[in-house]
Amino acid sequence: MAHYYTLGAELPGLKQEQTSLSYSSLELWEEMMRPQFSKRDIRQMELLFLQEDNKTLIKLLKGLPTETPTVPVALGEETLRTLIRAVEERRDEENDEPTPIPENVPAYMVRFVEEYLEGKFEQNGAKGFAEDFLAVAYYDHIRKKAIGFVKKWVDLNAHIANIMAATTAKKFGLDISSYLVGASPLTEILRLSSWTDLQFLPGSDTLQEIIKVSEESNLYTRERHLDTIRWRFLDEVVFSDTFSIEAMMVYFLKTRIIERWTTLDKEQGEMAFRTLISSLNSDGKQKLANFVESTKNKSKSVADNQQTEKV
């Protein structure tokens, strides 16, 4: 793969604790990285961006409002709307000329939309977990198409999501297996609650650290610690080569970590947090189950406690 000496020399250094950025992640990608990247490396970056497209796809299928993206995406809302329309028209036997499925849409998305529109998730009583099915399909796609670093990055975040879900479910006496995404040695251990067996898995020290962090009751502190784990992982990737495509990906992901904390709306965050607490008090375990589900794929509300912590 290509090396990016000029680009690497131009990029300012990043520190996890900094509170401002020279470029947004969208500017970094569109103005600096994309114009210099090879086609092959652009495709690797877009594998990461598909996660944002996954979120938009779910919203479109559920009829929820979407937002103008402030971070890079691989496909975009217009392409996703075309995908849904194309699948709908293909299901209509009277439509002899259905809209073509966009060529750049990965097969896992096409299958997911087909199954969603067929009511597969409703039939299985799992419509609320459609995001999980899409996440599993995405992980499988990554493992087939991505370079080693991207696979490891996605695996790390999948491990974090599953451990967070498992520890929360365990705490409130819920069925752990209902909240795990994918099939791996880690998820099997979590399903069986064989926590001591984690020591035999690769990267066991990191997994144990994630478990310890998951027990932190302060949402803000917990998520900060998780981002520290992510940051350390990224540092280890670029230890020996600061101009490779992996190094450029690391720089982008570090930018996203910083950006996440500098752009969170504190007032909206506090409101969401208080709403969550209120609903937990009124509806008991069902709301707790919904909370566990949300922790696996949604991180926007985790900084809510930054304001609550000061109250």
PDB file of C-alpha atoms in Angstrom:
ATOM      1  CA  MET A   1       0.000   0.000   0.000  1.00  0.00           C
ATOM      2  CA  ALA A   2       0.975   3.631  -0.537  1.00  0.00           C
ATOM      3  CA  HIS A   3       2.852   5.836   1.895  1.00  0.00           C
ATOM      4  CA  TYR A   4       1.851   9.446   2.435  1.00  0.00           C
ATOM      5  CA  TYR A   5       4.978  11.353   3.386  1.00  0.00           C
ATOM      6  CA  THR A   6       3.776  14.805   2.326  1.00  0.00           C
ATOM      7  CA  LEU A   7       0.385  14.431   3.958  1.00  0.00           C
ATOM      8  CA  GLY A   8       1.863  12.988   7.125  1.00  0.00           C
ATOM      9  CA  ALA A   9       4.271  15.912   7.415  1.00  0.00           C
ATOM     10  CA  GLU A  10       1.433  18.426   6.998  1.00  0.00           C
ATOM     11  CA  LEU A  11      -0.834  17.053   9.703  1.00  0.00           C
ATOM     12  CA  PRO A  12      -0.568  18.703  13.139  1.00  0.00           C
ATOM     13  CA  GLY A  13       0.015  16.503  16.158  1.00  0.00           C
ATOM     14  CA  LEU A  14      -2.952  15.284  18.183  1.00  0.00           C
ATOM     15  CA  LYS A  15      -3.376  14.756  21.914  1.00  0.00           C
ATOM     16  CA  GLN A  16      -6.358  13.057  23.455  1.00  0.00           C
ATOM     17  CA  GLU A  17      -6.907  15.829  25.984  1.00  0.00           C
ATOM     18  CA  GLN A  18      -6.997  18.698  23.468  1.00  0.00           C
ATOM     19  CA  THR A  19     -10.273  20.587  23.183  1.00  0.00           C
ATOM     20  CA  SER A  20     -10.079  21.987  19.644  1.00  0.00           C
ATOM     21  CA  LEU A  21      -9.085  20.820  16.171  1.00  0.00           C
ATOM     22  CA  SER A  22      -7.516  22.442  13.136  1.00  0.00           C
ATOM     23  CA  TYR A  23      -9.895  20.477  10.894  1.00  0.00           C
ATOM     24  CA  SER A  24     -13.179  18.689  11.364  1.00  0.00           C
ATOM     25  CA  SER A  25     -13.111  15.032  10.372  1.00  0.00           C
ATOM     26  CA  LEU A  26     -15.181  15.922   7.302  1.00  0.00           C
ATOM     27  CA  GLU A  27     -12.727  18.643   6.251  1.00  0.00           C
ATOM     28  CA  LEU A  28      -9.784  16.377   6.979  1.00  0.00           C
ATOM     29  CA  TRP A  29     -11.180  13.701   4.709  1.00  0.00           C
ATOM     30  CA  GLU A  30     -12.581  15.800   1.868  1.00  0.00           C
ATOM     31  CA  GLU A  31      -9.841  18.426   1.637  1.00  0.00           C
ATOM     32  CA  MET A  32      -6.664  16.669   2.712  1.00  0.00           C
ATOM     33  CA  MET A  33      -6.891  12.890   2.670  1.00  0.00           C
ATOM     34  CA  ARG A  34      -9.226  11.892  -0.136  1.00  0.00           C
ATOM     35  CA  PRO A  35      -7.457  13.947  -2.859  1.00  0.00           C
ATOM     36  CA  GLN A  36      -4.140  12.225  -2.047  1.00  0.00           C
ATOM     37  CA  PHE A  37      -5.300   8.686  -1.313  1.00  0.00           C
ATOM     38  CA  SER A  38      -5.097   5.865  -3.824  1.00  0.00           C
ATOM     39  CA  LYS A  39      -8.377   4.268  -4.928  1.00  0.00           C
ATOM     40  CA  ARG A  40      -7.570   1.192  -2.888  1.00  0.00           C
ATOM     41  CA  ASP A  41      -6.976   3.212   0.265  1.00  0.00           C
ATOM     42  CA  ILE A  42     -10.135   5.259  -0.290  1.00  0.00           C
ATOM     43  CA  ARG A  43     -12.081   1.996  -0.323  1.00  0.00           C
ATOM     44  CA  GLN A  44     -10.500   1.002   2.981  1.00  0.00           C
ATOM     45  CA  MET A  45     -11.493   4.305   4.567  1.00  0.00           C
ATOM     46  CA  GLU A  46     -15.014   3.945   3.231  1.00  0.00           C
ATOM     47  CA  LEU A  47     -15.312   0.625   5.031  1.00  0.00           C
ATOM     48  CA  LEU A  48     -15.039   2.630   8.245  1.00  0.00           C
ATOM     49  CA  PHE A  49     -17.525   5.223   7.013  1.00  0.00           C
ATOM     50  CA  LEU A  50     -20.156   2.559   6.354  1.00  0.00           C
ATOM     51  CA  GLN A  51     -20.989   2.596  10.055  1.00  0.00           C
ATOM     52  CA  GLU A  52     -22.507   6.058   9.623  1.00  0.00           C
ATOM     53  CA  ASP A  53     -24.447   4.838   6.594  1.00  0.00           C
ATOM     54  CA  ASN A  54     -25.751   1.929   8.675  1.00  0.00           C
ATOM     55  CA  LYS A  55     -27.232   4.396  11.167  1.00  0.00           C
ATOM     56  CA  THR A  56     -28.885   6.405   8.402  1.00  0.00           C
ATOM     57  CA  LEU A  57     -30.260   3.260   6.762  1.00  0.00           C
ATOM     58  CA  ILE A  58     -31.956   2.208  10.001  1.00  0.00           C
ATOM     59  CA  LYS A  59     -33.527   5.658  10.370  1.00  0.00           C
ATOM     60  CA  LEU A  60     -34.836   5.615   6.806  1.00  0.00           C
ATOM     61  CA  LEU A  61     -36.361   2.160   7.198  1.00  0.00           C
ATOM     62  CA  LYS A  62     -38.028   3.180  10.450  1.00  0.00           C
ATOM     63  CA  GLY A  63     -39.274   6.457   9.011  1.00  0.00           C
ATOM     64  CA  LEU A  64     -37.227   8.521  11.438  1.00  0.00           C
ATOM     65  CA  PRO A  65     -35.829  11.972  10.601  1.00  0.00           C
ATOM     66  CA  THR A  66     -32.264  12.127   9.327  1.00  0.00           C
ATOM     67  CA  GLU A  67     -29.630  14.812   9.679  1.00  0.00           C
ATOM     68  CA  THR A  68     -27.123  16.365   7.322  1.00  0.00           C
ATOM     69  CA  PRO A  69     -23.917  14.392   7.957  1.00  0.00           C
ATOM     70  CA  THR A  70     -21.146  16.217   9.783  1.00  0.00           C
ATOM     71  CA  VAL A  71     -18.739  13.290   9.421  1.00  0.00           C
ATOM     72  CA  PRO A  72     -17.662  11.386   6.298  1.00  0.00           C
ATOM     73  CA  VAL A  73     -19.979   8.729   4.872  1.00  0.00           C
ATOM     74  CA  ALA A  74     -19.397   6.121   2.191  1.00  0.00           C
ATOM     75  CA  LEU A  75     -22.796   6.209   0.491  1.00  0.00           C
ATOM     76  CA  GLY A  76     -24.977   9.036   1.724  1.00  0.00           C
ATOM     77  CA  GLU A  77     -28.708   9.414   2.243  1.00  0.00           C
ATOM     78  CA  GLU A  78     -29.663   9.771  -1.425  1.00  0.00           C
ATOM     79  CA  THR A  79     -27.994   6.470  -2.332  1.00  0.00           C
ATOM     80  CA  LEU A  80     -29.637   4.727   0.618  1.00  0.00           C
ATOM     81  CA  ARG A  81     -33.063   6.038  -0.364  1.00  0.00           C
ATOM     82  CA  THR A  82     -32.455   4.729  -3.879  1.00  0.00           C
ATOM     83  CA  LEU A  83     -31.504   1.342  -2.418  1.00  0.00           C
ATOM     84  CA  ILE A  84     -34.727   1.103  -0.413  1.00  0.00           C
ATOM     85  CA  ARG A  85     -36.825   2.189  -3.379  1.00  0.00           C
ATOM     86  CA  ALA A  86     -35.074  -0.330  -5.639  1.00  0.00           C
ATOM     87  CA  VAL A  87     -35.728  -3.212  -3.239  1.00  0.00           C
ATOM     88  CA  GLU A  88     -39.358  -2.165  -2.788  1.00  0.00           C
ATOM     89  CA  GLU A  89     -39.880  -2.056  -6.553  1.00  0.00           C
ATOM     90  CA  ARG A  90     -38.239  -5.455  -7.028  1.00  0.00           C
ATOM     91  CA  ARG A  91     -40.797  -6.914  -4.622  1.00  0.00           C
ATOM     92  CA  ASP A  92     -43.607  -5.514  -6.754  1.00  0.00           C
ATOM     93  CA  GLU A  93     -44.358  -8.213  -9.340  1.00  0.00           C
ATOM     94  CA  GLU A  94     -46.206  -5.714 -11.523  1.00  0.00           C
ATOM     95  CA  ASN A  95     -43.180  -3.456 -11.835  1.00  0.00           C
ATOM     96  CA  ASP A  96     -41.337  -4.519 -14.978  1.00  0.00           C
ATOM     97  CA  GLU A  97     -38.642  -1.843 -14.724  1.00  0.00           C
ATOM     98  CA  PRO A  98     -37.577  -1.526 -11.097  1.00  0.00           C
ATOM     99  CA  THR A  99     -35.004   1.049 -10.086  1.00  0.00           C
ATOM    100  CA  PRO A 100     -31.501  -0.477 -10.303  1.00  0.00           C
ATOM    101  CA  ILE A 101     -29.687  -1.029  -7.043  1.00  0.00           C
ATOM    102  CA  PRO A 102     -26.752   1.416  -6.852  1.00  0.00           C
ATOM    103  CA  GLU A 103     -23.534  -0.354  -7.815  1.00  0.00           C
ATOM    104  CA  ASN A 104     -21.525   0.891  -4.845  1.00  0.00           C
ATOM    105  CA  VAL A 105     -23.903  -0.494  -2.210  1.00  0.00           C
ATOM    106  CA  PRO A 106     -22.390  -3.537  -0.444  1.00  0.00           C
ATOM    107  CA  ALA A 107     -24.292  -6.810  -0.653  1.00  0.00           C
ATOM    108  CA  TYR A 108     -24.880  -7.007   3.107  1.00  0.00           C
ATOM    109  CA  MET A 109     -26.961  -3.817   2.964  1.00  0.00           C
ATOM    110  CA  VAL A 110     -29.059  -5.121   0.081  1.00  0.00           C
ATOM    111  CA  ARG A 111     -29.800  -8.353   1.969  1.00  0.00           C
ATOM    112  CA  PHE A 112     -30.651  -6.442   5.130  1.00  0.00           C
ATOM    113  CA  VAL A 113     -33.127  -4.146   3.367  1.00  0.00           C
ATOM    114  CA  GLU A 114     -34.729  -7.153   1.651  1.00  0.00           C
ATOM    115  CA  GLU A 115     -35.148  -8.973   4.958  1.00  0.00           C
ATOM    116  CA  TYR A 116     -36.381  -5.868   6.745  1.00  0.00           C
ATOM    117  CA  LEU A 117     -39.045  -5.150   4.128  1.00  0.00           C
ATOM    118  CA  GLU A 118     -40.073  -8.818   4.125  1.00  0.00           C
ATOM    119  CA  GLY A 119     -40.823  -8.475   7.831  1.00  0.00           C
ATOM    120  CA  LYS A 120     -38.194 -10.990   8.908  1.00  0.00           C
ATOM    121  CA  PHE A 121     -37.397  -9.151  12.108  1.00  0.00           C
ATOM    122  CA  GLU A 122     -41.077  -8.736  13.021  1.00  0.00           C
ATOM    123  CA  GLN A 123     -41.688 -12.455  12.485  1.00  0.00           C
ATOM    124  CA  ASN A 124     -38.836 -13.315  14.814  1.00  0.00           C
ATOM    125  CA  GLY A 125     -39.995 -10.805  17.401  1.00  0.00           C
ATOM    126  CA  ALA A 126     -36.716  -8.962  16.943  1.00  0.00           C
ATOM    127  CA  LYS A 127     -37.597  -5.771  15.105  1.00  0.00           C
ATOM    128  CA  GLY A 128     -36.176  -3.729  17.962  1.00  0.00           C
ATOM    129  CA  PHE A 129     -32.873  -5.505  17.401  1.00  0.00           C
ATOM    130  CA  ALA A 130     -32.632  -4.833  13.668  1.00  0.00           C
ATOM    131  CA  GLU A 131     -29.549  -2.724  14.366  1.00  0.00           C
ATOM    132  CA  ASP A 132     -27.855  -5.795  15.816  1.00  0.00           C
ATOM    133  CA  PHE A 133     -28.497  -7.856  12.692  1.00  0.00           C
ATOM    134  CA  LEU A 134     -27.108  -5.041  10.560  1.00  0.00           C
ATOM    135  CA  ALA A 135     -24.062  -4.763  12.825  1.00  0.00           C
ATOM    136  CA  VAL A 136     -23.327  -8.486  12.492  1.00  0.00           C
ATOM    137  CA  ALA A 137     -23.609  -8.240   8.705  1.00  0.00           C
ATOM    138  CA  TYR A 138     -21.290  -5.239   8.734  1.00  0.00           C
ATOM    139  CA  TYR A 139     -18.684  -7.051  10.854  1.00  0.00           C
ATOM    140  CA  ASP A 140     -18.751  -9.995   8.437  1.00  0.00           C
ATOM    141  CA  HIS A 141     -18.303  -7.601   5.513  1.00  0.00           C
ATOM    142  CA  ILE A 142     -15.324  -5.950   7.221  1.00  0.00           C
ATOM    143  CA  ARG A 143     -13.623  -9.276   7.874  1.00  0.00           C
ATOM    144  CA  LYS A 144     -13.868 -10.128   4.174  1.00  0.00           C
ATOM    145  CA  LYS A 145     -12.873  -6.772   2.694  1.00  0.00           C
ATOM    146  CA  ALA A 146     -10.680  -4.898   5.152  1.00  0.00           C
ATOM    147  CA  ILE A 147      -6.967  -4.790   5.852  1.00  0.00           C
ATOM    148  CA  GLY A 148      -5.717  -6.087   9.184  1.00  0.00           C
ATOM    149  CA  PHE A 149      -5.841  -2.772  11.030  1.00  0.00           C
ATOM    150  CA  VAL A 150      -9.456  -2.039  10.112  1.00  0.00           C
ATOM    151  CA  LYS A 151     -10.481  -5.535  11.200  1.00  0.00           C
ATOM    152  CA  LYS A 152      -8.750  -5.094  14.546  1.00  0.00           C
ATOM    153  CA  TRP A 153     -10.313  -1.669  15.076  1.00  0.00           C
ATOM    154  CA  VAL A 154     -13.811  -2.931  14.358  1.00  0.00           C
ATOM    155  CA  ASP A 155     -13.205  -5.984  16.558  1.00  0.00           C
ATOM    156  CA  LEU A 156     -12.060  -3.763  19.440  1.00  0.00           C
ATOM    157  CA  ASN A 157     -15.231  -1.709  19.287  1.00  0.00           C
ATOM    158  CA  ALA A 158     -17.373  -4.841  18.975  1.00  0.00           C
ATOM    159  CA  HIS A 159     -15.657  -6.240  22.083  1.00  0.00           C
ATOM    160  CA  ILE A 160     -16.305  -3.004  23.973  1.00  0.00           C
ATOM    161  CA  ALA A 161     -19.978  -2.973  22.964  1.00  0.00           C
ATOM    162  CA  ASN A 162     -20.508  -6.613  23.941  1.00  0.00           C
ATOM    163  CA  ILE A 163     -18.737  -6.330  27.281  1.00  0.00           C
ATOM    164  CA  MET A 164     -20.671  -3.181  28.149  1.00  0.00           C
ATOM    165  CA  ALA A 165     -23.951  -4.866  27.239  1.00  0.00           C
ATOM    166  CA  ALA A 166     -23.092  -8.068  29.124  1.00  0.00           C
ATOM    167  CA  THR A 167     -22.022  -6.374  32.345  1.00  0.00           C
ATOM    168  CA  THR A 168     -25.097  -4.137  32.368  1.00  0.00           C
ATOM    169  CA  ALA A 169     -27.424  -7.073  31.671  1.00  0.00           C
ATOM    170  CA  LYS A 170     -25.748  -9.086  34.423  1.00  0.00           C
ATOM    171  CA  LYS A 171     -26.119  -6.212  36.867  1.00  0.00           C
ATOM    172  CA  PHE A 172     -29.874  -6.009  36.336  1.00  0.00           C
ATOM    173  CA  GLY A 173     -30.574  -9.726  36.034  1.00  0.00           C
ATOM    174  CA  LEU A 174     -31.343  -9.681  32.310  1.00  0.00           C
ATOM    175  CA  ASP A 175     -30.636 -12.385  29.737  1.00  0.00           C
ATOM    176  CA  ILE A 176     -27.093 -11.608  28.561  1.00  0.00           C
ATOM    177  CA  SER A 177     -27.375 -13.584  25.324  1.00  0.00           C
ATOM    178  CA  SER A 178     -30.187 -11.300  24.122  1.00  0.00           C
ATOM    179  CA  TYR A 179     -27.862  -8.316  24.039  1.00  0.00           C
ATOM    180  CA  LEU A 180     -24.707  -9.700  22.428  1.00  0.00           C
ATOM    181  CA  VAL A 181     -23.846  -9.000  18.802  1.00  0.00           C
ATOM    182  CA  GLY A 182     -22.055 -11.536  16.608  1.00  0.00           C
ATOM    183  CA  ALA A 183     -20.433 -14.891  17.304  1.00  0.00           C
ATOM    184  CA  SER A 184     -16.880 -15.045  18.644  1.00  0.00           C
ATOM    185  CA  PRO A 185     -14.928 -16.674  21.474  1.00  0.00           C
ATOM    186  CA  LEU A 186     -15.611 -13.548  23.538  1.00  0.00           C
ATOM    187  CA  THR A 187     -19.375 -13.582  23.041  1.00  0.00           C
ATOM    188  CA  GLU A 188     -19.468 -17.294  23.881  1.00  0.00           C
ATOM    189  CA  ILE A 189     -17.677 -16.637  27.177  1.00  0.00           C
ATOM    190  CA  LEU A 190     -20.014 -13.732  27.938  1.00  0.00           C
ATOM    191  CA  ARG A 191     -23.095 -15.826  27.148  1.00  0.00           C
ATOM    192  CA  LEU A 192     -21.948 -18.502  29.596  1.00  0.00           C
ATOM    193  CA  SER A 193     -20.828 -15.897  32.146  1.00  0.00           C
ATOM    194  CA  SER A 194     -17.460 -17.676  32.247  1.00  0.00           C
ATOM    195  CA  TRP A 195     -15.647 -14.449  33.020  1.00  0.00           C
ATOM    196  CA  THR A 196     -12.487 -16.124  34.287  1.00  0.00           C
ATOM    197  CA  ASP A 197     -11.974 -17.716  30.855  1.00  0.00           C
ATOM    198  CA  LEU A 198     -11.236 -14.293  29.385  1.00  0.00           C
ATOM    199  CA  GLN A 199      -7.634 -14.717  30.510  1.00  0.00           C
ATOM    200  CA  PHE A 200      -7.147 -17.316  27.773  1.00  0.00           C
ATOM    201  CA  LEU A 201      -8.199 -15.019  24.923  1.00  0.00           C
ATOM    202  CA  PRO A 202      -5.773 -12.890  22.873  1.00  0.00           C
ATOM    203  CA  GLY A 203      -5.591  -9.378  24.296  1.00  0.00           C
ATOM    204  CA  SER A 204      -6.922 -10.561  27.638  1.00  0.00           C
ATOM    205  CA  ASP A 205      -5.358  -7.627  29.508  1.00  0.00           C
ATOM    206  CA  THR A 206      -7.334  -5.166  27.406  1.00  0.00           C
ATOM    207  CA  LEU A 207     -10.529  -7.191  27.815  1.00  0.00           C
ATOM    208  CA  GLN A 208     -10.081  -7.246  31.585  1.00  0.00           C
ATOM    209  CA  GLU A 209      -9.518  -3.496  31.537  1.00  0.00           C
ATOM    210  CA  ILE A 210     -12.725  -2.983  29.545  1.00  0.00           C
ATOM    211  CA  ILE A 211     -14.642  -5.069  32.092  1.00  0.00           C
ATOM    212  CA  LYS A 212     -13.276  -2.944  34.916  1.00  0.00           C
ATOM    213  CA  VAL A 213     -14.268   0.239  33.081  1.00  0.00           C
ATOM    214  CA  SER A 214     -17.750  -1.168  32.390  1.00  0.00           C
ATOM    215  CA  GLU A 215     -18.361  -1.287  36.134  1.00  0.00           C
ATOM    216  CA  GLU A 216     -17.865   2.475  36.406  1.00  0.00           C
ATOM    217  CA  SER A 217     -21.216   4.059  37.285  1.00  0.00           C
ATOM    218  CA  ASN A 218     -20.320   7.533  36.042  1.00  0.00           C
ATOM    219  CA  LEU A 219     -21.177   7.548  32.328  1.00  0.00           C
ATOM    220  CA  TYR A 220     -18.840  10.405  31.480  1.00  0.00           C
ATOM    221  CA  THR A 221     -15.866   8.855  33.287  1.00  0.00           C
ATOM    222  CA  ARG A 222     -16.606   5.449  31.832  1.00  0.00           C
ATOM    223  CA  GLU A 223     -16.678   6.617  28.241  1.00  0.00           C
ATOM    224  CA  ARG A 224     -13.553   8.712  28.706  1.00  0.00           C
ATOM    225  CA  HIS A 225     -11.742   5.609  29.923  1.00  0.00           C
ATOM    226  CA  LEU A 226     -12.978   3.608  26.949  1.00  0.00           C
ATOM    227  CA  ASP A 227     -11.668   6.257  24.581  1.00  0.00           C
ATOM    228  CA  THR A 228      -8.325   6.071  26.375  1.00  0.00           C
ATOM    229  CA  ILE A 229      -8.246   2.349  25.583  1.00  0.00           C
ATOM    230  CA  ARG A 230      -9.085   3.121  21.957  1.00  0.00           C
ATOM    231  CA  TRP A 231      -6.398   5.819  21.806  1.00  0.00           C
ATOM    232  CA  ARG A 232      -3.755   3.495  23.219  1.00  0.00           C
ATOM    233  CA  PHE A 233      -4.677   0.871  20.641  1.00  0.00           C
ATOM    234  CA  LEU A 234      -4.265   3.457  17.884  1.00  0.00           C
ATOM    235  CA  ASP A 235      -0.877   4.544  19.254  1.00  0.00           C
ATOM    236  CA  GLU A 236       0.372   0.974  19.104  1.00  0.00           C
ATOM    237  CA  VAL A 237      -0.589   0.704  15.427  1.00  0.00           C
ATOM    238  CA  VAL A 238       1.619   3.589  14.267  1.00  0.00           C
ATOM    239  CA  PHE A 239       4.574   3.013  16.557  1.00  0.00           C
ATOM    240  CA  SER A 240       6.943   2.036  13.733  1.00  0.00           C
ATOM    241  CA  ASP A 241       5.487   3.678  10.599  1.00  0.00           C
ATOM    242  CA  THR A 242       3.995   7.165  10.716  1.00  0.00           C
ATOM    243  CA  PHE A 243       3.333   7.589   6.978  1.00  0.00           C
ATOM    244  CA  SER A 244       1.477   4.379   6.055  1.00  0.00           C
ATOM    245  CA  ILE A 245      -2.213   4.147   5.224  1.00  0.00           C
ATOM    246  CA  GLU A 246      -2.696   2.687   8.697  1.00  0.00           C
ATOM    247  CA  ALA A 247      -1.108   5.810  10.190  1.00  0.00           C
ATOM    248  CA  MET A 248      -3.430   8.031   8.162  1.00  0.00           C
ATOM    249  CA  MET A 249      -6.424   5.996   9.329  1.00  0.00           C
ATOM    250  CA  VAL A 250      -5.222   6.307  12.909  1.00  0.00           C
ATOM    251  CA  TYR A 251      -4.968  10.071  12.537  1.00  0.00           C
ATOM    252  CA  PHE A 252      -8.504  10.229  11.204  1.00  0.00           C
ATOM    253  CA  LEU A 253      -9.885   8.058  14.021  1.00  0.00           C
ATOM    254  CA  LYS A 254      -8.080  10.121  16.649  1.00  0.00           C
ATOM    255  CA  THR A 255      -9.627  13.217  15.108  1.00  0.00           C
ATOM    256  CA  ARG A 256     -13.046  11.590  15.455  1.00  0.00           C
ATOM    257  CA  ILE A 257     -12.402  10.801  19.126  1.00  0.00           C
ATOM    258  CA  ILE A 258     -11.464  14.413  19.887  1.00  0.00           C
ATOM    259  CA  GLU A 259     -14.266  15.756  17.715  1.00  0.00           C
ATOM    260  CA  ARG A 260     -16.804  13.637  19.515  1.00  0.00           C
ATOM    261  CA  TRP A 261     -16.059  15.318  22.819  1.00  0.00           C
ATOM    262  CA  THR A 262     -15.692  18.853  21.478  1.00  0.00           C
ATOM    263  CA  THR A 263     -18.992  18.866  19.558  1.00  0.00           C
ATOM    264  CA  LEU A 264     -21.362  17.195  22.023  1.00  0.00           C
ATOM    265  CA  ASP A 265     -24.280  19.438  22.954  1.00  0.00           C
ATOM    266  CA  LYS A 266     -24.145  19.548  26.739  1.00  0.00           C
ATOM    267  CA  GLU A 267     -27.706  20.792  27.235  1.00  0.00           C
ATOM    268  CA  GLN A 268     -29.197  18.125  24.979  1.00  0.00           C
ATOM    269  CA  GLY A 269     -26.997  15.567  26.661  1.00  0.00           C
ATOM    270  CA  GLU A 270     -28.190  16.446  30.139  1.00  0.00           C
ATOM    271  CA  MET A 271     -31.823  16.407  29.016  1.00  0.00           C
ATOM    272  CA  ALA A 272     -31.409  12.960  27.430  1.00  0.00           C
ATOM    273  CA  PHE A 273     -29.729  11.642  30.557  1.00  0.00           C
ATOM    274  CA  ARG A 274     -32.465  12.929  32.874  1.00  0.00           C
ATOM    275  CA  THR A 275     -35.132  11.496  30.569  1.00  0.00           C
ATOM    276  CA  LEU A 276     -33.398   8.114  30.683  1.00  0.00           C
ATOM    277  CA  ILE A 277     -33.203   8.116  34.482  1.00  0.00           C
ATOM    278  CA  SER A 278     -36.858   9.126  34.751  1.00  0.00           C
ATOM    279  CA  SER A 279     -38.001   6.334  32.460  1.00  0.00           C
ATOM    280  CA  LEU A 280     -35.886   3.777  34.302  1.00  0.00           C
ATOM    281  CA  ASN A 281     -37.569   4.727  37.557  1.00  0.00           C
ATOM    282  CA  SER A 282     -41.072   4.455  36.109  1.00  0.00           C
ATOM    283  CA  ASP A 283     -40.896   1.391  33.932  1.00  0.00           C
ATOM    284  CA  GLY A 284     -38.351  -0.802  35.649  1.00  0.00           C
ATOM    285  CA  LYS A 285     -36.557  -3.636  33.930  1.00  0.00           C
ATOM    286  CA  GLN A 286     -38.088  -3.148  30.489  1.00  0.00           C
ATOM    287  CA  LYS A 287     -36.522   0.288  30.325  1.00  0.00           C
ATOM    288  CA  LEU A 288     -33.295  -1.159  31.644  1.00  0.00           C
ATOM    289  CA  ALA A 289     -33.359  -3.649  28.785  1.00  0.00           C
ATOM    290  CA  ASN A 290     -33.819  -0.804  26.323  1.00  0.00           C
ATOM    291  CA  PHE A 291     -30.904   0.963  27.970  1.00  0.00           C
ATOM    292  CA  VAL A 292     -28.667  -2.078  27.499  1.00  0.00           C
ATOM    293  CA  GLU A 293     -29.652  -2.242  23.847  1.00  0.00           C
ATOM    294  CA  SER A 294     -28.831   1.411  23.303  1.00  0.00           C
ATOM    295  CA  THR A 295     -25.381   1.127  24.881  1.00  0.00           C
ATOM    296  CA  LYS A 296     -24.185  -1.225  22.162  1.00  0.00           C
ATOM    297  CA  ASN A 297     -24.528   1.088  19.171  1.00  0.00           C
ATOM    298  CA  LYS A 298     -25.148   4.582  20.431  1.00  0.00           C
ATOM    299  CA  SER A 299     -22.558   6.675  22.188  1.00  0.00           C
ATOM    300  CA  LYS A 300     -23.990  10.189  21.872  1.00  0.00           C
ATOM    301  CA  SER A 301     -25.644  10.199  25.277  1.00  0.00           C
ATOM    302  CA  VAL A 302     -22.621   8.991  27.224  1.00  0.00           C
ATOM    303  CA  ALA A 303     -21.339  12.510  27.929  1.00  0.00           C
ATOM    304  CA  ASP A 304     -24.681  13.533  29.411  1.00  0.00           C
ATOM    305  CA  ASN A 305     -23.341  12.974  32.904  1.00  0.00           C
ATOM    306  CA  GLN A 306     -20.650  15.619  32.440  1.00  0.00           C
ATOM    307  CA  GLN A 307     -23.226  18.223  33.541  1.00  0.00           C
ATOM    308  CA  THR A 308     -25.102  15.911  35.916  1.00  0.00           C
ATOM    309  CA  GLU A 309     -21.794  15.138  37.636  1.00  0.00           C
ATOM    310  CA  LYS A 310     -21.464  18.796  38.602  1.00  0.00           C
ATOM    311  CA  VAL A 311     -24.971  19.086  40.047  1.00  0.00           C
TER     312      VAL A 311
END
